[in-house]
Amino acid sequence: MTAKTTVKSGSFLSGLLRHQIVIPLAAILLLTLFNLIADPSFFRIKLGMTNAGNPVLTGNLITILDSGSELAILAIGMTLVTAASGGQDISVGAAIAISGSVILRILCGPPGAYSGELQAPIFVAFLAACAVSMIFGAFNGSLVAFFRIQPMVATLILFTAGRSIAAWINNNKLPIISDDRFSYYGGYLPGVPIPTPFFIAVICFVITWAILKFTNLGLYVQSVGINEKTSRLNGLNPELIKFATYVLLGLCVAVSGFIKVSRVSTLNYSVIAKDIEMDAILAVALGGNALSGGKFSMSASVLGAYVLQYLTTTLYKFHVKPESLSAYKAVVVILLVILSAPAVREKLSSLVKKLHSPASSAGQSA
Amino acid sequence: MSPAPFFYNEMKVNDMREASVLEMRGIYKSFPGVKALQNVDFTLRAGEIHALMGENGAGKSTLIKVLTGVYPMDAGEIQIKDKGPVQIHSPQQAQQAGISTVYQEISLCPNLSVAENIFLGRGEGRLVSWREMNRKAGTLLDSLGIRVKPTQQLASCSIAVQQMVAIARAVDMDCRVLILDEPTSSLDESEVEKLFHLMRDLRERGVGIIFVTHFLDQVYEVCDRITVLRDGKLVGEYEIENLPRVQLVSKMLGKELDDMADIKNNIPVYSEESFTPVYEAKGLCSTEGIQPFDFYIRCGEVNGFTGLLGSGRSESVRAIFGADKVTGGEVRVDGKPVKITKPIEAMRCGLGYLAEDRKRDGIIGDLSVRDNIILALQVKTGFFKPFSKAQATKFADEYIKLLDIKTASVNTPIKSLSGGNQQKVILGRWLLTHPKYLILDEPTRGIDVGTKIEIQKLVLKLASEGMSVTFISSETDEMLRTCSRLIVMRDRRVVGELTGDQLTQNTIMNTIAGGEKE
Amino acid sequence: MSNTALQGRGKPQLRLRNMTDTNLLTMITIIVFVVMYLFAVIVLKKGFLKPQMLLNILNENAALIILSCGMSLVMITGGIDISVGGVTALVCTACAVYLDKQGGNVPMAILLAVGIGLAFGLVQGYLVAYLEIQPFIVTLAGMFFARGMTTIINTDPFNVAHPGFVALKGTRITVPFLGSYNKHGNYISAYIEIGVIVALLAAAVLFLVLKWTKTGRSFYAVGGNRQSALMLGVNVRRTVFLSHLFCGLLAGIGGFVYFMHVGSCAPSHASGAEMNAIASSIIGGTMLTGGVGNIIGTFFGVVSLALIQQIVSSVGLDQAWWTGITVAAMLCVFLVVQSVIISRRKKANLTAAAENTR
């Protein structure tokens, strides 16, 4: 009787452990533990005032929620692309530069003509950025889906050209938008103490959740990613689905770009969203999704993005230079991939079995 | 590099003909749930071409993989002439023991030249002497009568030449046993002739050749002896003169010629009024190289394609479903002309297709049983109309119950189910779409006997409810039990259609074997 | 039989089909380079007639040639290494700090550079070959690590003042007969930097290794078909490991050559160098799928890339962004051409097979 219950609870535990969301959750736990021990004041949240006299919340946790937004939004698209095509889009950083440049171009009019007055409603600029980003997404998608070029290499093209295109759109000018309304989206809405990007990320996540709930996107993408041949025989069009995921990623890029530009009211073509593609890929991997495609968990990816931001903020807290962050991240990545490598996993699981077998036989005899 | 020791004189060859170059005794091999080989003996003489025959699951590919060190054997002994008992644990060890294999899927590097492919990974020294290598390769290829330039890139050669290059490599590596695993399935007649010429040449030099093929004509054209396997057991070893074609087929299928009692009783009789063709095709052909064929099926009829493996039966139904690229033919569904070039179009016309290769074309391994069951219907219903989880679970539960699928829950990934249950899940997937016409390609392969009978019963029940079913199976008695009409295929063309009284083991085997009159 | 079938199809096609993929793609690259250069000489004139123009391309891109050679090697084996730019920056910073702040000497600095490269190659090669982790992820982490380490060692850019190094950096090797006369009629001799010699040497050695040694051929075999290579008796893991090791080594050497060219250190050095190296390799006819490629092609890939940038800027499109856009456009064209050539070849083989069965 007792043996039976142990088996049951054991299988429940192992079931939970097998779920991929356990990876980002464990990472959060570790980081929290580390911060609690090292410096509990990390978690303090204070109510402050902006220069304009609006009440705002400040603190490391708020920073994480705020700065992790763009990454979380990108992780949504990157998860879909990874799942369907078994590869990653490395051009998202460059594409963000393009979409940001488009927004500036629409809001400020022709290069050099900006006089401080918005030339178009912000909404229109946002839609234009969405359209442009989706076109570039379609470009990547068609190279991957129809020309069958490896995703990483196909997107290398836009990676190379993206920032140059962004500079070209505005003739290398960097107009600064002085309209307060524009800075709401990357800062704070008047009277709301929580940063707006967090709300945008939540909205994106809810929309994605709704799409996954009310369409077959998830089923189709996973089917294509796991077994293209079977998917075709069941009436799916694998090329079209892969293509579509890249277009959707384009949409996510536009939203992230919008937030990024709004944060500083301008953009620097060569610096904006630098290396964010690597972070987005890392977020997907941290969420426990296979980078070779197939099954995915959207919430795990998004959580992975915030874990990454958590790590970044923690490192900042301990006075790591922003430029040196990548070295620490690299160590995390390497540990992660080594632990998840099949060769290592096999050895680990056989080790666990060895440790377990005397214990379980003891349980049975009891 | 030692020179190839194949230039024996006449007398020596005669001596070697009698001596066995390879002996396998009491080979056992099992996989979880399957006894793939049970006490199989196999003897190969020097200087003979020996056909290894058997249908699906007979164990011939397992036997070859044991011999080439891909699988370790559970029990048994392998002896090579002059080397005594050998232990073979890897393809490399097999090669050292003088056993070379040429697979249907060419295992050479397509981006390298012919000469490089012959000499890659061999010989001493660190440097490559291109001139020397090309000269040696040229001499070798000439001596074997293979007309190809050593410097040509392998990918630009035809499949036949690629195969012959693989053989040349094997020959140059001092092989005594050459295994040819279905080398002819993608060759045309003149290419096959060239290959046979090469095989005979090697036979004269004293090489023992194991030839695996599905083409009976070729067996009788080139082989000296035949070993037949069935269900992992040895059926027998025969001199080619002593085994007429029909008997070979009967031994492969495991049916004695007059073993046809009590089968006919089960064949359902159809009333005349159900004679409207649900599906009709004229001159259908696809890129997979089947001859254009005509086909029709009536409402509530069960018919089948029969023929040995590789005869084109699967390619035919794939063309019907639009799974391969269709290159010609007119198709009517319910009398109306339609175009079926993609599976989704076939599905919209009310067709369903359970593919032969379950792992490659059937299951979506990581997805749950529920998702696997609803997939086809879901795709048919449309992107914007997903089933709710409750609805999907209801569908899945319905078919889990109906087909008695053994699974822990609807959430279990399908890849963790047994083969038979996976097959039932996929069957459930297609039944859920309520097709007018269902194609089942080897639905009973690799599953236990109980499930096989269940599936056959199910097919008959569906037909009695008005569904049309095309049923393909390697086991003739299954076909006889279920089908009222059989289309017989050989060498990628339709060679006959059997109905009524013609539906006996004898006629089927005679039609499959063809050619030879008795 | 394909030979007889082919002879019916006309001669030019026969020759193209008989050509190996590697040679075909290399030939395309060389033709493109020559056409571009002729175009520049005839239409743009300006400086393109002067040999120093070409030599300057070499001077500017010596490091990139070395990095691209390593990249091609990894790509031929079927992998990718995106850490080379990071390693270059790390080498620059490490050597600069060692020379100026630790009072080191030049030979030890060179050893340091090579050691850093080898260390990266060793670790990455082990992870890719023996633990079978995707090369993209491993070298991505390598890039992160190298860039991060660079800033941990030193963030502020500075010019190296070490006398021995400055002398080395300033060394110019005069090339006889290629000089030209300036406006005033004075003879200006043509020159190259030491880095160019190193680059040409590295390229030549690698070319010989790939062409004439068994190890070299096994890189192609593994890239062509890993499974087959294993069956044919190639030690696949060792080969993959070696490819990363060599690539790391070349990244170390390339890093030092880059350092000799710029003579300074900064965290932003060689940013995007990995992508330029990949682009050069692809333009030079190395296939991403592995098994096809050639160092001569890679060399021409690098110079083509540099030449088109020169052309674009002398046409008048001298804004900075045109460089990125032209490189990307060129990359795009070459990728699509590769994809089309390969799929057409496959189709040709397929139709041949279909004809056979009929």
PDB file of C-alpha atoms in Angstrom, chain C residues 130-254:
ATOM      1  CA  TYR C 130      31.843  14.729 -28.625  1.00  0.00           C
ATOM      2  CA  LEU C 131      28.806  16.052 -26.775  1.00  0.00           C
ATOM      3  CA  GLU C 132      26.921  16.587 -30.042  1.00  0.00           C
ATOM      4  CA  ILE C 133      25.566  20.027 -29.208  1.00  0.00           C
ATOM      5  CA  GLN C 134      24.453  22.171 -32.130  1.00  0.00           C
ATOM      6  CA  PRO C 135      27.466  24.155 -33.373  1.00  0.00           C
ATOM      7  CA  PHE C 136      25.389  27.299 -33.703  1.00  0.00           C
ATOM      8  CA  ILE C 137      24.512  27.341 -30.003  1.00  0.00           C
ATOM      9  CA  VAL C 138      27.999  26.405 -28.834  1.00  0.00           C
ATOM     10  CA  THR C 139      29.746  29.063 -30.875  1.00  0.00           C
ATOM     11  CA  LEU C 140      27.061  31.600 -30.044  1.00  0.00           C
ATOM     12  CA  ALA C 141      27.965  31.100 -26.411  1.00  0.00           C
ATOM     13  CA  GLY C 142      31.616  31.304 -27.466  1.00  0.00           C
ATOM     14  CA  MET C 143      30.953  34.657 -29.079  1.00  0.00           C
ATOM     15  CA  PHE C 144      29.128  35.934 -25.992  1.00  0.00           C
ATOM     16  CA  PHE C 145      31.953  34.755 -23.813  1.00  0.00           C
ATOM     17  CA  ALA C 146      34.682  36.283 -25.950  1.00  0.00           C
ATOM     18  CA  ARG C 147      32.930  39.646 -26.208  1.00  0.00           C
ATOM     19  CA  GLY C 148      32.235  39.666 -22.507  1.00  0.00           C
ATOM     20  CA  MET C 149      35.788  38.731 -21.603  1.00  0.00           C
ATOM     21  CA  THR C 150      37.031  41.502 -23.855  1.00  0.00           C
ATOM     22  CA  THR C 151      35.251  44.124 -21.783  1.00  0.00           C
ATOM     23  CA  ILE C 152      36.193  42.451 -18.527  1.00  0.00           C
ATOM     24  CA  ILE C 153      39.866  42.775 -19.467  1.00  0.00           C
ATOM     25  CA  ASN C 154      39.626  46.322 -20.672  1.00  0.00           C
ATOM     26  CA  THR C 155      36.866  48.688 -21.760  1.00  0.00           C
ATOM     27  CA  ASP C 156      38.598  51.863 -22.818  1.00  0.00           C
ATOM     28  CA  PRO C 157      40.017  51.798 -26.341  1.00  0.00           C
ATOM     29  CA  PHE C 158      43.673  52.816 -26.658  1.00  0.00           C
ATOM     30  CA  ASN C 159      46.427  52.745 -29.254  1.00  0.00           C
ATOM     31  CA  VAL C 160      49.296  50.423 -28.498  1.00  0.00           C
ATOM     32  CA  ALA C 161      52.582  52.257 -28.015  1.00  0.00           C
ATOM     33  CA  HIS C 162      54.890  49.257 -27.528  1.00  0.00           C
ATOM     34  CA  PRO C 163      57.882  50.104 -29.782  1.00  0.00           C
ATOM     35  CA  GLY C 164      58.496  46.592 -31.051  1.00  0.00           C
ATOM     36  CA  PHE C 165      54.880  46.210 -32.010  1.00  0.00           C
ATOM     37  CA  VAL C 166      54.648  49.627 -33.638  1.00  0.00           C
ATOM     38  CA  ALA C 167      57.652  48.725 -35.756  1.00  0.00           C
ATOM     39  CA  LEU C 168      56.013  45.460 -36.757  1.00  0.00           C
ATOM     40  CA  LYS C 169      52.746  47.211 -37.544  1.00  0.00           C
ATOM     41  CA  GLY C 170      54.469  49.807 -39.675  1.00  0.00           C
ATOM     42  CA  THR C 171      56.469  47.318 -41.697  1.00  0.00           C
ATOM     43  CA  ARG C 172      55.571  47.559 -45.346  1.00  0.00           C
ATOM     44  CA  ILE C 173      56.773  45.133 -47.916  1.00  0.00           C
ATOM     45  CA  THR C 174      57.381  46.709 -51.276  1.00  0.00           C
ATOM     46  CA  VAL C 175      56.049  44.843 -54.251  1.00  0.00           C
ATOM     47  CA  PRO C 176      58.338  45.341 -57.255  1.00  0.00           C
ATOM     48  CA  PHE C 177      57.058  46.542 -60.618  1.00  0.00           C
ATOM     49  CA  LEU C 178      53.571  47.383 -59.383  1.00  0.00           C
ATOM     50  CA  GLY C 179      54.179  50.958 -58.315  1.00  0.00           C
ATOM     51  CA  SER C 180      52.645  53.937 -60.014  1.00  0.00           C
ATOM     52  CA  TYR C 181      53.299  57.640 -60.537  1.00  0.00           C
ATOM     53  CA  ASN C 182      51.354  60.290 -58.732  1.00  0.00           C
ATOM     54  CA  LYS C 183      50.231  63.655 -60.042  1.00  0.00           C
ATOM     55  CA  HIS C 184      53.661  65.116 -59.609  1.00  0.00           C
ATOM     56  CA  GLY C 185      55.322  62.307 -61.488  1.00  0.00           C
ATOM     57  CA  ASN C 186      56.903  60.767 -58.423  1.00  0.00           C
ATOM     58  CA  TYR C 187      57.132  57.040 -58.304  1.00  0.00           C
ATOM     59  CA  ILE C 188      55.178  55.532 -55.439  1.00  0.00           C
ATOM     60  CA  SER C 189      56.020  51.931 -54.821  1.00  0.00           C
ATOM     61  CA  ALA C 190      53.258  49.481 -54.158  1.00  0.00           C
ATOM     62  CA  TYR C 191      53.287  47.747 -50.806  1.00  0.00           C
ATOM     63  CA  ILE C 192      51.591  45.177 -48.697  1.00  0.00           C
ATOM     64  CA  GLU C 193      51.519  44.676 -44.964  1.00  0.00           C
ATOM     65  CA  ILE C 194      52.899  41.682 -43.099  1.00  0.00           C
ATOM     66  CA  GLY C 195      49.356  40.538 -42.402  1.00  0.00           C
ATOM     67  CA  VAL C 196      48.819  39.892 -46.095  1.00  0.00           C
ATOM     68  CA  ILE C 197      51.765  37.504 -46.177  1.00  0.00           C
ATOM     69  CA  VAL C 198      50.370  35.680 -43.163  1.00  0.00           C
ATOM     70  CA  ALA C 199      46.920  35.539 -44.751  1.00  0.00           C
ATOM     71  CA  LEU C 200      48.207  34.226 -48.061  1.00  0.00           C
ATOM     72  CA  LEU C 201      50.367  31.710 -46.249  1.00  0.00           C
ATOM     73  CA  ALA C 202      47.438  30.528 -44.129  1.00  0.00           C
ATOM     74  CA  ALA C 203      45.195  30.257 -47.168  1.00  0.00           C
ATOM     75  CA  ALA C 204      47.846  28.359 -49.114  1.00  0.00           C
ATOM     76  CA  VAL C 205      48.515  25.921 -46.292  1.00  0.00           C
ATOM     77  CA  LEU C 206      44.830  25.300 -45.737  1.00  0.00           C
ATOM     78  CA  PHE C 207      44.262  24.860 -49.453  1.00  0.00           C
ATOM     79  CA  LEU C 208      47.016  22.265 -49.623  1.00  0.00           C
ATOM     80  CA  VAL C 209      45.722  20.486 -46.534  1.00  0.00           C
ATOM     81  CA  LEU C 210      42.197  20.332 -47.912  1.00  0.00           C
ATOM     82  CA  LYS C 211      43.327  19.156 -51.294  1.00  0.00           C
ATOM     83  CA  TRP C 212      46.216  16.827 -50.639  1.00  0.00           C
ATOM     84  CA  THR C 213      45.823  15.235 -47.233  1.00  0.00           C
ATOM     85  CA  LYS C 214      43.526  12.487 -46.138  1.00  0.00           C
ATOM     86  CA  THR C 215      42.394  14.558 -43.182  1.00  0.00           C
ATOM     87  CA  GLY C 216      41.523  17.325 -45.610  1.00  0.00           C
ATOM     88  CA  ARG C 217      39.414  15.054 -47.744  1.00  0.00           C
ATOM     89  CA  SER C 218      37.650  13.689 -44.689  1.00  0.00           C
ATOM     90  CA  PHE C 219      36.349  17.196 -43.981  1.00  0.00           C
ATOM     91  CA  TYR C 220      34.575  17.046 -47.323  1.00  0.00           C
ATOM     92  CA  ALA C 221      33.361  13.501 -46.716  1.00  0.00           C
ATOM     93  CA  VAL C 222      31.848  14.387 -43.342  1.00  0.00           C
ATOM     94  CA  GLY C 223      30.192  17.450 -44.783  1.00  0.00           C
ATOM     95  CA  GLY C 224      28.865  15.535 -47.773  1.00  0.00           C
ATOM     96  CA  ASN C 225      27.182  12.791 -45.820  1.00  0.00           C
ATOM     97  CA  ARG C 226      28.044  12.157 -42.218  1.00  0.00           C
ATOM     98  CA  GLN C 227      26.492   8.689 -42.107  1.00  0.00           C
ATOM     99  CA  SER C 228      28.233   7.558 -45.266  1.00  0.00           C
ATOM    100  CA  ALA C 229      31.543   8.953 -44.099  1.00  0.00           C
ATOM    101  CA  LEU C 230      31.220   6.867 -40.955  1.00  0.00           C
ATOM    102  CA  MET C 231      30.453   3.757 -42.995  1.00  0.00           C
ATOM    103  CA  LEU C 232      33.428   4.477 -45.232  1.00  0.00           C
ATOM    104  CA  GLY C 233      35.703   4.430 -42.223  1.00  0.00           C
ATOM    105  CA  VAL C 234      36.192   8.126 -41.534  1.00  0.00           C
ATOM    106  CA  ASN C 235      36.529   9.139 -37.899  1.00  0.00           C
ATOM    107  CA  VAL C 236      33.671  11.614 -37.987  1.00  0.00           C
ATOM    108  CA  ARG C 237      33.963  12.967 -34.461  1.00  0.00           C
ATOM    109  CA  ARG C 238      37.669  13.570 -34.766  1.00  0.00           C
ATOM    110  CA  THR C 239      37.129  15.326 -38.083  1.00  0.00           C
ATOM    111  CA  VAL C 240      34.452  17.645 -36.694  1.00  0.00           C
ATOM    112  CA  PHE C 241      36.644  18.333 -33.670  1.00  0.00           C
ATOM    113  CA  LEU C 242      39.606  19.169 -35.880  1.00  0.00           C
ATOM    114  CA  SER C 243      37.564  21.527 -38.018  1.00  0.00           C
ATOM    115  CA  HIS C 244      36.628  23.575 -34.966  1.00  0.00           C
ATOM    116  CA  LEU C 245      40.147  23.391 -33.601  1.00  0.00           C
ATOM    117  CA  PHE C 246      41.635  24.704 -36.863  1.00  0.00           C
ATOM    118  CA  CYS C 247      38.969  27.371 -37.079  1.00  0.00           C
ATOM    119  CA  GLY C 248      39.802  28.505 -33.553  1.00  0.00           C
ATOM    120  CA  LEU C 249      43.510  28.529 -34.363  1.00  0.00           C
ATOM    121  CA  LEU C 250      42.903  30.584 -37.483  1.00  0.00           C
ATOM    122  CA  ALA C 251      40.672  32.939 -35.497  1.00  0.00           C
ATOM    123  CA  GLY C 252      43.598  33.469 -33.098  1.00  0.00           C
ATOM    124  CA  ILE C 253      46.016  34.158 -35.947  1.00  0.00           C
ATOM    125  CA  GLY C 254      43.441  36.299 -37.744  1.00  0.00           C
TER     126      GLY C 254
END
